[in-house]
Amino acid sequence: MFESLTDRFDGILTRLRGRGRLTEADVDEVLREIRTALLEADVEIGVVRKFTTAVRDRCVGLELSQSLSPGQQVIKIVNEELVAILGGETLQIRYASRPPTVILLAGLQGSGKTTASAKLARWFKQQGRNPLLVGADLQRPAAVEQLQVLGGQAGVTVFSEATDPVAVATAGLEEAKRLGRDVLIVDTAGRLSIDEELMDEIRDISGSVRPDYTFLVIDAMTGQDAVSTAEAFHAALTLDGVILTKLDGDARGGAALSVKEVVGRPIAFASTGEKLDDFDQFHPDRMADRILGMGDVLSLIEQAERTMDQDVATKGAAAIIEGRFTLEDFLEQLQQVEKMGSISGMMSLIPGVSKDLKRASESVGDSQIGQVKAIIFSMTPRERTDPSIIDGGRRVRIANGSGTTTADVNALLKQFKDMQKMMKGFGKGGMGGALGGLGGLLGRGGPKMSPQAMSDMASQMGGSDLAALGAGAPGGPASPFTGAGGGSKAAKKGKGGKKGKGGGRVTPKSR
Amino acid sequence: MDAALVTAASDALIAVAVAVPVCLVAGGVAIATRRRGRGTDGAARSDGADAEVAGAGRMTAVLTPRATPEVAPAPTAEPAPPPTPEPEAEPASYRGRLGKARGLLSGYLGAVRAKGRIDATTWDDLEEALIRADVGVGATDALLDDLRGRVKSGEIDGPDALVESLKGDLVAMLTTDGSGLAVVGADRPGPVEGETARTVDVWLFVGVNGVGKTTTVGKVATRLTRAGTPVLLAAGDTFRAAAGEQLSLWAERSGADIVRGAEGGDPSSVVFDAVQRAAAKGQPLVLADTAGRLHNKVNLIEELKKIRRVSDRPPGHVTEVLLVLDATTGQNGLAQAKVFLDAVDVSGVVLTKLDGTAKGGIVVAIQRELGLPVKLVGLGEGPGDLVDFDPEAFVDALF
Ligand SMILES: Nc1nc2c(ncn2[C@@H]2O[C@H](COP(=O)(O)OP(=O)(O)OP(=O)(O)O)[C@@H](O)[C@H]2O)c(=O)[nH]1
Ligand SMILES: Nc1nc2c(ncn2[C@@H]2O[C@H](COP(=O)(O)OP(=O)(O)O)[C@@H](O)[C@H]2O)c(=O)[nH]1
Ligand SMILES: [Mg+2]
Ligand SMILES: [Mg+2]
C-alpha cells in the first residue's frame, strides 16, 4: 500500500548510503524529497510540515554513529517518526463488563462502512464472540439489503426496521440484549461532515446506544480532505479509532498518517479487499516497516496461523524441502493458501517480492485458481504424482473433465514444472538463508524473522523465470493466471457456487 | 536439509504461505510471457472470451422480442412502475452548495491579496492552497512556475493580478470543447453491410468502489427522462451485495426501465441483454451501471473491457464512458484515470460529492495530463443533485 513511498525513500537513501558523513545539504535534500513524497502520498500538508520538522530537528547536528551509516540513521529516524505518528501500539478491544459491547461506525458516503461492519462482525465471531449487526442506514437505497447479504455471508444476524435511524439503533440494542449477543455493531448512513442535520442525527444515535467504540471509516484513497473529515467526526462523536479501507488499491495511503495525527486515536483495523476475510487489525509498527520497504511479515504469519491447517502445511513444507512436491500437494496447499485471502493481498505482505510480481499477482483471481483446481481434480491420483504419464489422450480427458482446453492443461503442467524447479532451488540453496531464518522466525517472543530471510526466499524461488519477466506482464495475453477475461469457463463453473471455505462466501466470480 | 528444520508447525505455515503464492504467480507470469512471445495465443484467447458472450447472446435471442416478437418481456426485465411523483427536487445550485464548503482557501488567497506585494510567502500560500485542494505537486509546480516567469517578465505586477492569472489559467485549462455530453442518437455510424444497424446508444459508468456510480446513473436517468428521452438502465454490477436492488430503486425514482441479471452473473451479458431489449422497444439509450473496481485489479479491468466491447456491438453503440470520481480522492485519482482511460477509452469525468469539504482538485491534474474533461458534477444524494460542469464556478470554489 505504501509501495511508492517506499520506492521514494529507497531512491533517496540509496544515494546517501556509502557516504561517510551526513551534511546539512544532505538533510535538506532528503527533506525536500520526503516532503514531495509525502504530499504525493496524500499526507495532509500540515502533517507533512510537522513530520519534516521533526525529522530535521533530529538529523541536523546529529552525532554520526560509527556503527550505522548516515543513510541508515536517517532511515531509523524517519521510521521512528512514522511510528510515532501512526501510533505506538495496536488497539486492544476491551469488552464491556455489561454486554453488549457496542460499536458504532461512521464516515463519508462510500467509504466502506457497511462492508467493514460485516467484516467486523466476522472478526468478532472469530474472536469467539456472538455479534449482532444493526442496519441504521435508511438513507441509501438498498443499504439494509446490502448489509443483510453481507451479514448472511458472515453468518451474523442483521437487525433493522423501517423507522428512523435513531429508533433502529435503540431497538437494535434492546434486541441484542434480548438475544444475549455480546457485541453490537451499528452500520450508519454515509454523511458529509458539514451536513449539520445528519451530523446531529449520528450524535443522537451515539447518545442512544452509548457506543464503547466509535470508529471512523476512511478510504485509503482520500486526499487532503481526510483531516477536515476526521476533525469534524471526532468533534461530534469523540472517535476511539479509525478503520482504513481499500488498502488493496495502489493509493499510497497518506490519509493514514493525516488522520492518525488529527484524531490521536489508533487506526484499529485495515480493510484490504471486498472479501470478508480481507480484514485485520492494523499494526502501526508494521505499517512503518512497510513504508520503509520491509514488508509486513507479521501480518502474513498471523493470517497464516489463523486460517491454515498446521498439519497440512507442515506436510507441504516437508514436501517442498525434500523436493518431492507433487500436484497433489500443490492442490492441497493451494486450498490452504486460498483460505488466507486474495493472492495479491498476500504477496503485498511478503518482503522482497518485486513490483512486477506484485502487479502480476493482482490478476490471479478466484476464477484462475478455480481453473487450476478443476484441472487437478480431473486427474487421476497417479497423474497427480507423476504428471509425466499425461499423454495426448489423457490431456483431452482432463480438459474435458475440467471444462478447460488442452492448452490450459499444458500451461498448468508447464507451470507446475517451473514451480517444482523453483521449489527445488529454494529447498537446496535457499535453506540456510531462508528457512533457516524461518526457524527463528516465530521464536516465541524471540526476535522477528529478518525480513531479509523472507525476501531471500521469495527471490530465490522467483529465480530466473522472474528475471525474464520483462515489463508489463499484466494485461498480457490470458494464461491460466493472467488476463481473467479468458478464464471464463472456469469462472462459469465456479458460479455454481461451491461454498467458499472459511468465509462462507460464495464466490460468484473472479474478485 | 531435512524435515527436521520445519518441525515448528508455524514455520511450515509460513513456508507454504510464501512458496505457493510466489510460485503460482511467478509461474503464471512466466507462461504469459512465453505466450506473448508466440503472439497469437492472446488473440485466440480474447476471441474465446467474445465467443462466450455470444453464448449470452444466444440466450438473449430466445428471450428478446427481436427473435420472437410476441414473447413476453425477458424475465430479467422489470417493467418500470408508473413514474413516482417524486417531489421535483430543487435544481442543485452549484455556487449555493459549494458555498457551504468554501472559506478555507479564501483564507490563503485573502492573505496573498492583502499583502500588496509578491514575495516568498506569496508563493508558499498559493502552493499550499493548491495542494490542499488536491491539485497535486506536479500540476501545482507547473502552474506556479509558469506564473513565476510571468511575474519576472513584468506581465503580472501584483498579488491581485497574480491571483486572477492563476484562476484564469485554471479556468482555461478546464474549459474544453469536449465537455458536453454526447447527444443521444447523434452521429451513429451508418449501417455496415451485413451488420445490424446501431440504434441504441450506451453510456457506461465506471470507477473504483464507492465513488457514486450507481447514484450518478440514477441522476442521469432522472434528468433524461424528465427531458423526454426514454432510457433503459442496465444493472451491470452483479457483484456487490444488493447493487441490483439499489439501481432498481433508482429506476423507480426516475421512471426508467431496468434490466437486471443474476447476482454473480456475467455483467457483459446483462448489458448485452439491455441493449437487445432497448433495440426491441425502440429505446434510444442504455445507461449501464458497473461494479466498483480498483484500477490495479487486472482481472476486473479485463472484465470491464469486455463489457465495453460487448456494449459496442450492433445494435449497441458506446457514446459515453464516464469515469466517476469522488471529490475526496487524492493523488490516486490520476492513476485511476490513466488506467480506466487506457482500458475503456473514457470520454469524460463525473466529479461527485462536491457538496462536501473536498475540492476535487485532482481533476486539474487529470485534465492537464490526460486531457479528460469533467462533464458532470454531483452535489448530493438526491435525484436532482447533478449539474453540468462549470469551470468558473469550480475554480471559484477551489479558492
Ligand atoms: N454527498 C454526496 N453523496 C453522494 C454523491 N454521489 C453519491 N453519493 C453517495 O455515495 C455513496 C456511494 O454511492 P454509490 O452510487 O452507491 O456508489 P458506487 O460507485 O455505485 O458504489 P459501488 O457500486 O459500491 O462501488 C452513496 O451513499 C451515495 O448516496 C454526491 O454527489 N454527494
Ligand atoms: N477494493 C475494496 N473495496 C472495498 C473495500 N471496502 C469496501 N469496499 C467497496 O467499496 C464500496 C462501498 O462500500 P460500502 O461498504 O457500501 O460503503 P458505505 O457506503 O460506507 O457503507 C463497495 O463497493 C464495497 O464493496 C476494500 O477494502 N477494498
Ligand atoms: Mg453503507
Ligand atoms: Mg454501485
mmCIF file with all atom_site columns, C-alpha atoms and ligand atoms in Angstrom, chain A residues 140, chain B residues 210-215 237 240 243 246-247 289-292, ligand 4:
data_model
loop_
_atom_site.group_PDB
_atom_site.id
_atom_site.type_symbol
_atom_site.label_atom_id
_atom_site.label_alt_id
_atom_site.label_comp_id
_atom_site.label_asym_id
_atom_site.label_entity_id
_atom_site.label_seq_id
_atom_site.pdbx_PDB_ins_code
_atom_site.Cartn_x
_atom_site.Cartn_y
_atom_site.Cartn_z
_atom_site.occupancy
_atom_site.B_iso_or_equiv
_atom_site.pdbx_formal_charge
_atom_site.auth_seq_id
_atom_site.auth_comp_id
_atom_site.auth_asym_id
_atom_site.auth_atom_id
_atom_site.pdbx_PDB_model_num
ATOM   1  C  CA . ARG A 1 140 ? -29.036 4.953  0.751   1.00 0.00 ? 140 ARG A CA 1
ATOM   2  C  CA . GLY B 2 210 ? -17.957 3.647  -3.614  1.00 0.00 ? 210 GLY B CA 1
ATOM   3  C  CA . VAL B 2 211 ? -17.457 6.766  -5.717  1.00 0.00 ? 211 VAL B CA 1
ATOM   4  C  CA . GLY B 2 212 ? -21.090 7.223  -6.731  1.00 0.00 ? 212 GLY B CA 1
ATOM   5  C  CA . LYS B 2 213 ? -21.561 5.339  -9.994  1.00 0.00 ? 213 LYS B CA 1
ATOM   6  C  CA . THR B 2 214 ? -24.997 3.935  -9.237  1.00 0.00 ? 214 THR B CA 1
ATOM   7  C  CA . THR B 2 215 ? -26.269 7.214  -7.855  1.00 0.00 ? 215 THR B CA 1
ATOM   8  C  CA . ASP B 2 237 ? -22.995 -4.503 -11.068 1.00 0.00 ? 237 ASP B CA 1
ATOM   9  C  CA . ARG B 2 240 ? -21.724 -6.081 -4.866  1.00 0.00 ? 240 ARG B CA 1
ATOM   10 C  CA . ALA B 2 243 ? -26.359 -3.449 -6.055  1.00 0.00 ? 243 ALA B CA 1
ATOM   11 C  CA . GLN B 2 246 ? -30.136 -0.187 -5.308  1.00 0.00 ? 246 GLN B CA 1
ATOM   12 C  CA . LEU B 2 247 ? -30.366 0.517  -9.012  1.00 0.00 ? 247 LEU B CA 1
ATOM   13 C  CA . ASP B 2 289 ? -24.010 0.744  -14.109 1.00 0.00 ? 289 ASP B CA 1
ATOM   14 C  CA . THR B 2 290 ? -20.890 -1.312 -13.399 1.00 0.00 ? 290 THR B CA 1
ATOM   15 C  CA . ALA B 2 291 ? -19.375 -2.783 -10.278 1.00 0.00 ? 291 ALA B CA 1
ATOM   16 C  CA . GLY B 2 292 ? -16.785 -0.697 -8.494  1.00 0.00 ? 292 GLY B CA 1
HETATM 17 MG MG . MG  C 3 .   ? -22.805 0.894  -7.405  1.00 0.00 ? 4   MG  C MG 1
#
